[in-house]
PDB file of C-alpha atoms in Angstrom:
ATOM      1  CA  MET A   1      30.837 260.823  90.250  1.00 45.00           C
ATOM      2  CA  ALA A   2      29.154 259.477  87.781  1.00 46.00           C
ATOM      3  CA  THR A   3      24.792 260.746  87.643  1.00 45.00           C
ATOM      4  CA  LYS A   4      22.604 258.567  85.530  1.00 46.00           C
ATOM      5  CA  ASN A   5      22.712 260.383  82.491  1.00 49.00           C
ATOM      6  CA  GLY A   6      26.509 258.666  82.420  1.00 47.00           C
ATOM      7  CA  ARG A   7      27.809 262.124  82.639  1.00 48.00           C
ATOM      8  CA  THR A   8      30.290 263.026  85.333  1.00 49.00           C
ATOM      9  CA  SER A   9      28.583 265.507  88.070  1.00 49.00           C
ATOM     10  CA  ARG A  10      31.321 269.224  89.368  1.00 54.00           C
ATOM     11  CA  THR A  11      31.837 268.470  92.356  1.00 56.00           C
ATOM     12  CA  PRO A  12      30.944 272.475  95.102  1.00 59.00           C
ATOM     13  CA  ARG A  13      34.941 274.435  94.737  1.00 65.00           C
ATOM     14  CA  PRO A  14      35.252 273.588  98.475  1.00 64.00           C
ATOM     15  CA  GLU A  15      34.559 270.453  98.955  1.00 69.00           C
ATOM     16  CA  LYS A  16      36.747 269.702  96.336  1.00 72.00           C
ATOM     17  CA  ASP A  17      39.368 271.902  97.942  1.00 80.00           C
ATOM     18  CA  GLU A  18      39.249 270.478 101.299  1.00 84.00           C
ATOM     19  CA  LEU A  19      38.935 266.513  99.467  1.00 83.00           C
ATOM     20  CA  ALA A  20      42.087 267.267  97.805  1.00 84.00           C
ATOM     21  CA  VAL A  21      43.553 268.151 100.733  1.00 88.00           C
ATOM     22  CA  ALA A  22      43.024 264.951 102.545  1.00 89.00           C
ATOM     23  CA  LEU A  23      44.426 262.596  99.894  1.00 90.00           C
ATOM     24  CA  ARG A  24      47.340 264.804  99.358  1.00 90.00           C
ATOM     25  CA  LYS A  25      47.378 263.802 103.587  1.00 91.00           C
ATOM     26  CA  PHE A  26      47.114 260.107 102.318  1.00 91.00           C
ATOM     27  CA  ILE A  27      49.619 259.995  99.789  1.00 91.00           C
ATOM     28  CA  ARG A  28      52.575 261.335 102.022  1.00 91.00           C
ATOM     29  CA  THR A  29      51.820 259.104 104.894  1.00 91.00           C
ATOM     30  CA  LYS A  30      50.487 255.995 103.354  1.00 89.00           C
ATOM     31  CA  GLY A  31      51.036 256.063  99.021  1.00 89.00           C
ATOM     32  CA  ALA A  32      54.158 254.288  99.825  1.00 90.00           C
ATOM     33  CA  ASP A  33      52.340 250.845 101.108  1.00 90.00           C
ATOM     34  CA  TYR A  34      51.094 250.674  97.289  1.00 91.00           C
ATOM     35  CA  LEU A  35      54.408 250.518  96.634  1.00 90.00           C
ATOM     36  CA  ASP A  36      55.359 247.222  97.079  1.00 89.00           C
ATOM     37  CA  ASP A  37      53.877 245.823  94.805  1.00 90.00           C
ATOM     38  CA  PRO A  38      56.415 245.236  91.947  1.00 90.00           C
ATOM     39  CA  ASN A  39      53.624 246.088  89.440  1.00 90.00           C
ATOM     40  CA  VAL A  40      52.357 249.634  90.699  1.00 91.00           C
ATOM     41  CA  SER A  41      55.092 252.789  89.205  1.00 89.00           C
ATOM     42  CA  SER A  42      53.186 255.723  90.931  1.00 91.00           C
ATOM     43  CA  VAL A  43      50.772 256.534  93.611  1.00 92.00           C
ATOM     44  CA  GLY A  44      49.342 260.353  93.424  1.00 91.00           C
ATOM     45  CA  VAL A  45      46.103 262.052  93.190  1.00 90.00           C
ATOM     46  CA  GLY A  46      44.190 262.862  89.523  1.00 88.00           C
ATOM     47  CA  TYR A  47      41.701 263.474  87.524  1.00 88.00           C
ATOM     48  CA  LYS A  48      39.911 260.327  86.772  1.00 88.00           C
ATOM     49  CA  HIS A  49      40.757 259.742  82.199  1.00 84.00           C
ATOM     50  CA  VAL A  50      37.818 258.297  80.704  1.00 86.00           C
ATOM     51  CA  ASP A  51      38.113 257.018  77.121  1.00 84.00           C
ATOM     52  CA  GLY A  52      41.621 258.153  77.974  1.00 80.00           C
ATOM     53  CA  LYS A  53      40.481 261.883  78.635  1.00 85.00           C
ATOM     54  CA  PRO A  54      40.796 263.476  81.628  1.00 84.00           C
ATOM     55  CA  THR A  55      37.851 264.183  84.367  1.00 87.00           C
ATOM     56  CA  ASP A  56      37.227 266.783  86.726  1.00 84.00           C
ATOM     57  CA  GLU A  57      36.297 264.244  88.999  1.00 86.00           C
ATOM     58  CA  LEU A  58      39.249 264.313  91.712  1.00 87.00           C
ATOM     59  CA  THR A  59      40.963 260.621  92.404  1.00 90.00           C
ATOM     60  CA  VAL A  60      44.188 258.165  93.399  1.00 93.00           C
ATOM     61  CA  GLN A  61      45.533 257.945  90.974  1.00 92.00           C
ATOM     62  CA  PHE A  62      47.235 254.834  90.795  1.00 93.00           C
ATOM     63  CA  THR A  63      50.010 254.257  87.666  1.00 91.00           C
ATOM     64  CA  VAL A  64      51.177 249.968  86.194  1.00 90.00           C
ATOM     65  CA  ASN A  65      53.268 248.949  84.474  1.00 89.00           C
ATOM     66  CA  GLU A  66      50.659 246.283  83.193  1.00 89.00           C
ATOM     67  CA  LYS A  67      47.064 246.906  83.378  1.00 88.00           C
ATOM     68  CA  VAL A  68      45.970 243.661  83.222  1.00 86.00           C
ATOM     69  CA  SER A  69      42.862 242.358  85.394  1.00 83.00           C
ATOM     70  CA  GLU A  70      42.087 238.525  84.972  1.00 86.00           C
ATOM     71  CA  PRO A  71      43.725 236.473  87.893  1.00 85.00           C
ATOM     72  CA  GLU A  72      46.025 234.244  86.027  1.00 86.00           C
ATOM     73  CA  ALA A  73      48.046 237.662  84.044  1.00 86.00           C
ATOM     74  CA  LEU A  74      48.509 239.178  87.420  1.00 85.00           C
ATOM     75  CA  GLU A  75      49.618 235.650  89.366  1.00 85.00           C
ATOM     76  CA  ALA A  76      51.903 236.258  86.029  1.00 87.00           C
ATOM     77  CA  LEU A  77      53.024 239.611  87.161  1.00 87.00           C
ATOM     78  CA  GLY A  78      53.259 238.695  91.157  1.00 88.00           C
ATOM     79  CA  THR A  79      50.906 241.986  91.706  1.00 88.00           C
ATOM     80  CA  SER A  80      47.063 241.653  93.568  1.00 86.00           C
ATOM     81  CA  PRO A  81      44.652 243.622  92.368  1.00 88.00           C
ATOM     82  CA  LEU A  82      43.766 247.355  93.040  1.00 90.00           C
ATOM     83  CA  PRO A  83      40.523 248.465  95.019  1.00 90.00           C
ATOM     84  CA  GLU A  84      38.168 250.091  92.854  1.00 91.00           C
ATOM     85  CA  SER A  85      37.909 252.814  96.039  1.00 92.00           C
ATOM     86  CA  ILE A  86      39.804 253.938  98.920  1.00 92.00           C
ATOM     87  CA  THR A  87      38.093 255.747 101.871  1.00 91.00           C
ATOM     88  CA  VAL A  88      39.626 259.126 103.292  1.00 89.00           C
ATOM     89  CA  ASN A  89      38.699 261.092 106.184  1.00 86.00           C
ATOM     90  CA  GLY A  90      35.376 259.385 105.515  1.00 87.00           C
ATOM     91  CA  VAL A  91      34.650 259.859 101.887  1.00 88.00           C
ATOM     92  CA  GLU A  92      34.417 257.384  99.012  1.00 91.00           C
ATOM     93  CA  VAL A  93      37.043 257.872  97.023  1.00 92.00           C
ATOM     94  CA  PRO A  94      36.816 256.656  93.524  1.00 92.00           C
ATOM     95  CA  THR A  95      40.784 255.310  92.372  1.00 92.00           C
ATOM     96  CA  ASP A  96      42.110 255.530  88.815  1.00 92.00           C
ATOM     97  CA  VAL A  97      44.983 252.971  87.173  1.00 91.00           C
ATOM     98  CA  ILE A  98      46.811 253.927  84.361  1.00 90.00           C
ATOM     99  CA  GLU A  99      49.201 251.229  81.718  1.00 89.00           C
ATOM    100  CA  ARG A 100      52.579 253.830  82.583  1.00 85.00           C
ATOM    101  CA  SER A 101      55.732 252.376  83.238  1.00 75.00           C
ATOM    102  CA  TYR A 102      59.060 254.770  84.127  1.00 78.00           C
ATOM    103  CA  GLU A 103      62.543 253.968  83.546  1.00 76.00           C
ATOM    104  CA  PRO A 104      65.594 256.313  84.382  1.00 74.00           C
ATOM    105  CA  ALA A 105      66.385 258.893  82.072  1.00 77.00           C
ATOM    106  CA  PHE A 106      69.319 260.370  81.806  1.00 78.00           C
ATOM    107  CA  ARG A 107      73.328 261.252  79.597  1.00 81.00           C
ATOM    108  CA  ARG A 108      76.702 260.760  80.089  1.00 84.00           C
ATOM    109  CA  VAL A 109      78.518 264.484  81.000  1.00 85.00           C
ATOM    110  CA  PRO A 110      81.529 264.248  79.521  1.00 87.00           C
ATOM    111  CA  GLU A 111      84.015 266.380  82.599  1.00 85.00           C
ATOM    112  CA  ALA A 112      84.803 270.213  82.202  1.00 85.00           C
ATOM    113  CA  ALA A 113      87.988 270.386  81.456  1.00 87.00           C
ATOM    114  CA  THR A 114      90.024 272.886  83.361  1.00 87.00           C
ATOM    115  CA  PRO A 115      91.485 275.736  81.122  1.00 90.00           C
ATOM    116  CA  PRO A 116      95.186 275.886  81.869  1.00 90.00           C
ATOM    117  CA  ARG A 117      95.812 279.012  82.763  1.00 91.00           C
ATOM    118  CA  LYS A 118      93.787 278.075  86.378  1.00 93.00           C
ATOM    119  CA  THR A 119      95.463 274.253  86.802  1.00 91.00           C
ATOM    120  CA  ARG A 120      99.392 274.036  87.957  1.00 91.00           C
ATOM    121  CA  LEU A 121     102.514 274.958  85.492  1.00 88.00           C
ATOM    122  CA  ASP A 122     106.320 274.293  86.099  1.00 86.00           C
ATOM    123  CA  PRO A 123     107.384 276.421  84.724  1.00 86.00           C
ATOM    124  CA  ILE A 124     104.963 279.218  85.297  1.00 85.00           C
ATOM    125  CA  VAL A 125     104.318 282.590  83.328  1.00 88.00           C
ATOM    126  CA  PRO A 126     102.147 285.912  83.665  1.00 91.00           C
ATOM    127  CA  GLY A 127      98.362 285.603  83.675  1.00 92.00           C
ATOM    128  CA  VAL A 128      97.997 282.083  85.127  1.00 93.00           C
ATOM    129  CA  SER A 129      95.937 281.191  88.809  1.00 94.00           C
ATOM    130  CA  VAL A 130      97.991 282.604  91.735  1.00 93.00           C
ATOM    131  CA  GLY A 131      96.438 283.436  95.491  1.00 93.00           C
ATOM    132  CA  HIS A 132      97.016 283.673  99.122  1.00 93.00           C
ATOM    133  CA  THR A 133      95.829 280.535 100.663  1.00 92.00           C
ATOM    134  CA  SER A 134      93.389 282.273 102.639  1.00 91.00           C
ATOM    135  CA  VAL A 135      91.578 284.510  99.167  1.00 90.00           C
ATOM    136  CA  SER A 136      90.030 282.791  96.553  1.00 91.00           C
ATOM    137  CA  ALA A 137      92.479 283.513  93.094  1.00 92.00           C
ATOM    138  CA  GLY A 138      94.002 285.661  90.947  1.00 92.00           C
ATOM    139  CA  THR A 139      96.434 286.384  88.329  1.00 92.00           C
ATOM    140  CA  ILE A 140     100.094 286.544  88.221  1.00 92.00           C
ATOM    141  CA  GLY A 141     100.895 289.840  86.832  1.00 90.00           C
ATOM    142  CA  CYS A 142     104.393 289.776  85.938  1.00 89.00           C
ATOM    143  CA  ILE A 143     108.211 288.143  87.010  1.00 88.00           C
ATOM    144  CA  VAL A 144     109.988 290.258  88.486  1.00 87.00           C
ATOM    145  CA  TYR A 145     113.901 290.116  89.017  1.00 86.00           C
ATOM    146  CA  ASP A 146     116.042 291.458  92.144  1.00 84.00           C
ATOM    147  CA  VAL A 147     118.205 293.924  91.346  1.00 86.00           C
ATOM    148  CA  ASP A 148     120.991 292.662  92.396  1.00 86.00           C
ATOM    149  CA  SER A 149     121.411 288.895  94.210  1.00 84.00           C
ATOM    150  CA  HIS A 150     118.719 288.468  90.582  1.00 85.00           C
ATOM    151  CA  THR A 151     116.352 286.398  92.318  1.00 85.00           C
ATOM    152  CA  PRO A 152     112.940 286.246  90.368  1.00 86.00           C
ATOM    153  CA  TYR A 153     109.817 287.100  91.867  1.00 87.00           C
ATOM    154  CA  LEU A 154     105.732 286.841  91.449  1.00 86.00           C
ATOM    155  CA  LEU A 155     104.127 290.481  91.262  1.00 89.00           C
ATOM    156  CA  SER A 156     100.858 290.427  91.809  1.00 90.00           C
ATOM    157  CA  ASN A 157      98.451 292.571  93.182  1.00 89.00           C
ATOM    158  CA  TRP A 158      97.995 293.026  97.136  1.00 87.00           C
ATOM    159  CA  HIS A 159      94.486 291.549  97.524  1.00 88.00           C
ATOM    160  CA  VAL A 160      95.947 288.331  95.482  1.00 90.00           C
ATOM    161  CA  LEU A 161      98.868 288.044  97.302  1.00 89.00           C
ATOM    162  CA  HIS A 162      98.368 289.404 100.365  1.00 87.00           C
ATOM    163  CA  ASN A 163      94.855 290.201 101.879  1.00 85.00           C
ATOM    164  CA  ALA A 164      94.430 291.894 104.783  1.00 85.00           C
ATOM    165  CA  THR A 165      94.969 288.863 106.568  1.00 85.00           C
ATOM    166  CA  GLY A 166      97.911 288.655 105.165  1.00 87.00           C
ATOM    167  CA  ARG A 167     101.997 288.899 106.442  1.00 88.00           C
ATOM    168  CA  VAL A 168     104.720 288.233 105.711  1.00 87.00           C
ATOM    169  CA  GLY A 169     105.949 284.615 105.336  1.00 88.00           C
ATOM    170  CA  ASP A 170     102.773 283.016 104.266  1.00 90.00           C
ATOM    171  CA  THR A 171     102.837 280.813 101.524  1.00 90.00           C
ATOM    172  CA  ILE A 172     101.632 281.448  98.069  1.00 92.00           C
ATOM    173  CA  VAL A 173      99.753 278.612  95.941  1.00 93.00           C
ATOM    174  CA  GLN A 174      99.266 278.280  92.225  1.00 92.00           C
ATOM    175  CA  PRO A 175      96.981 277.412  91.150  1.00 94.00           C
ATOM    176  CA  GLY A 176      94.531 280.457  93.735  1.00 93.00           C
ATOM    177  CA  PRO A 177      92.693 278.233  96.563  1.00 93.00           C
ATOM    178  CA  HIS A 178      89.612 278.909  94.595  1.00 93.00           C
ATOM    179  CA  ASP A 179      91.087 277.498  91.149  1.00 93.00           C
ATOM    180  CA  ASP A 180      92.227 273.793  92.971  1.00 92.00           C
ATOM    181  CA  ASN A 181      92.202 273.311  97.102  1.00 90.00           C
ATOM    182  CA  ARG A 182      95.077 271.373  97.367  1.00 92.00           C
ATOM    183  CA  ILE A 183      97.111 273.735  98.958  1.00 89.00           C
ATOM    184  CA  ASP A 184     100.440 271.548 100.340  1.00 90.00           C
ATOM    185  CA  ASP A 185     100.316 270.222  96.816  1.00 90.00           C
ATOM    186  CA  ASN A 186     100.082 274.096  95.215  1.00 92.00           C
ATOM    187  CA  ARG A 187     102.976 275.545  97.218  1.00 90.00           C
ATOM    188  CA  VAL A 188     105.135 278.094  94.847  1.00 89.00           C
ATOM    189  CA  GLY A 189     106.530 280.287  97.118  1.00 87.00           C
ATOM    190  CA  ARG A 190     106.234 282.989 100.519  1.00 88.00           C
ATOM    191  CA  LEU A 191     105.113 286.368 100.646  1.00 88.00           C
ATOM    192  CA  VAL A 192     108.310 288.598 100.561  1.00 86.00           C
ATOM    193  CA  GLY A 193     107.308 291.962 100.402  1.00 80.00           C
ATOM    194  CA  ARG A 194     104.377 294.241  99.535  1.00 73.00           C
ATOM    195  CA  THR A 195     103.280 297.767  99.134  1.00 71.00           C
ATOM    196  CA  TRP A 196     101.192 300.560  98.831  1.00 63.00           C
ATOM    197  CA  GLY A 197     101.489 303.582  95.799  1.00 58.00           C
ATOM    198  CA  ARG A 198      99.883 305.935  93.693  1.00 56.00           C
ATOM    199  CA  PRO A 199      98.839 305.590  90.357  1.00 52.00           C
ATOM    200  CA  GLY A 200     101.161 306.171  88.170  1.00 48.00           C
ATOM    201  CA  THR A 201     104.101 305.526  90.915  1.00 45.00           C
ATOM    202  CA  VAL A 202     106.536 303.028  90.999  1.00 42.00           C
ATOM    203  CA  PRO A 203     107.277 302.442  94.622  1.00 41.00           C
ATOM    204  CA  TRP A 204     109.811 299.727  94.210  1.00 39.00           C
ATOM    205  CA  ARG A 205     113.557 300.156  94.548  1.00 35.00           C
ATOM    206  CA  ARG A 206     115.136 296.819  94.636  1.00 33.00           C
ATOM    207  CA  SER A 207     113.415 294.994  91.596  1.00 31.00           C
ATOM    208  CA  ARG A 208     113.200 295.784  87.723  1.00 33.00           C
ATOM    209  CA  ILE A 209     108.795 295.701  87.166  1.00 32.00           C
ATOM    210  CA  GLY A 210     107.524 297.081  83.345  1.00 30.00           C
ATOM    211  CA  SER A 211     105.489 299.885  82.702  1.00 24.00           C
ATOM    212  CA  SER A 212     101.952 297.708  82.918  1.00 26.00           C
ATOM    213  CA  ILE A 213     102.644 297.314  87.030  1.00 28.00           C
ATOM    214  CA  ARG A 214     103.541 301.118  87.354  1.00 27.00           C
ATOM    215  CA  ARG A 215      99.980 301.708  87.192  1.00 25.00           C
ATOM    216  CA  SER A 216      99.301 299.235  89.856  1.00 30.00           C
ATOM    217  CA  VAL A 217      97.943 300.538  92.889  1.00 31.00           C
ATOM    218  CA  GLY A 218      98.589 298.117  95.503  1.00 39.00           C
ATOM    219  CA  SER A 219     100.854 295.181  94.832  1.00 45.00           C
ATOM    220  CA  ALA A 220     102.747 292.476  96.497  1.00 52.00           C
ATOM    221  CA  TRP A 221     105.737 289.764  95.393  1.00 53.00           C
ATOM    222  CA  SER A 222     106.266 286.474  95.892  1.00 56.00           C
ATOM    223  CA  ARG A 223     109.740 284.453  95.948  1.00 50.00           C
ATOM    224  CA  THR A 224     109.864 281.740  93.500  1.00 48.00           C
ATOM    225  CA  ARG A 225     111.366 278.542  93.983  1.00 41.00           C
ATOM    226  CA  SER A 226     113.891 278.966  91.463  1.00 39.00           C
ATOM    227  CA  GLY A 227     116.685 281.061  92.398  1.00 36.00           C
ATOM    228  CA  ASN A 228     117.633 280.950  88.475  1.00 37.00           C
ATOM    229  CA  PRO A 229     117.122 284.651  87.044  1.00 35.00           C
ATOM    230  CA  ASN A 230     116.593 282.791  83.622  1.00 37.00           C
ATOM    231  CA  SER A 231     113.226 281.092  84.481  1.00 37.00           C
ATOM    232  CA  ALA A 232     110.542 281.587  86.808  1.00 37.00           C
ATOM    233  CA  THR A 233     110.084 277.757  87.372  1.00 36.00           C
ATOM    234  CA  ARG A 234     109.070 275.843  90.144  1.00 36.00           C
TER     235      ARG A 234
END
């Protein structure tokens, strides 16, 4: 509020808090009506600006694309004069008009490339994503072959290919569901076995396995689609 000497008087704090609450409610319920004006870019609660500097006087603050006052200029913009004050809860609140326009600000971000180890591969190799359809994803430990039939199998940890809900015959996908949820397109084989063993033991009898797998506490294996003992393709 302006005084006779031109200074802005300070509104007592409790009254200012009550006014701020009333103004916010007014903006939420009535503010959108003012945005129908094509020249009004925003409406809110703010401190009145004088000579480009904010004061401590609360106002209903408008921003406009172009700040004009002449009738001809207003007509050319298809806009109407904004009120000098608005009554809110019985209190006459001054308005403040600031010239400011808003434009969408964005930048194009390239789509992140999926690491090759998390994509569908053919032929499959150790270290790439794999999993039971009910788990997230793990990695293939190695490719093993049946001693007698030379059938290739995928070997991985129990929690990757089997999990608590797994059953022999369940579908195994590559990559795992967490990395690509297109289950029907990513089938790589079916679960054919699982076992538990103590660290340092070799629980298999019919598969050749690498020494790095012998330290696995729990593992499971899946038959691949290929019966070629010289490759593990799908």
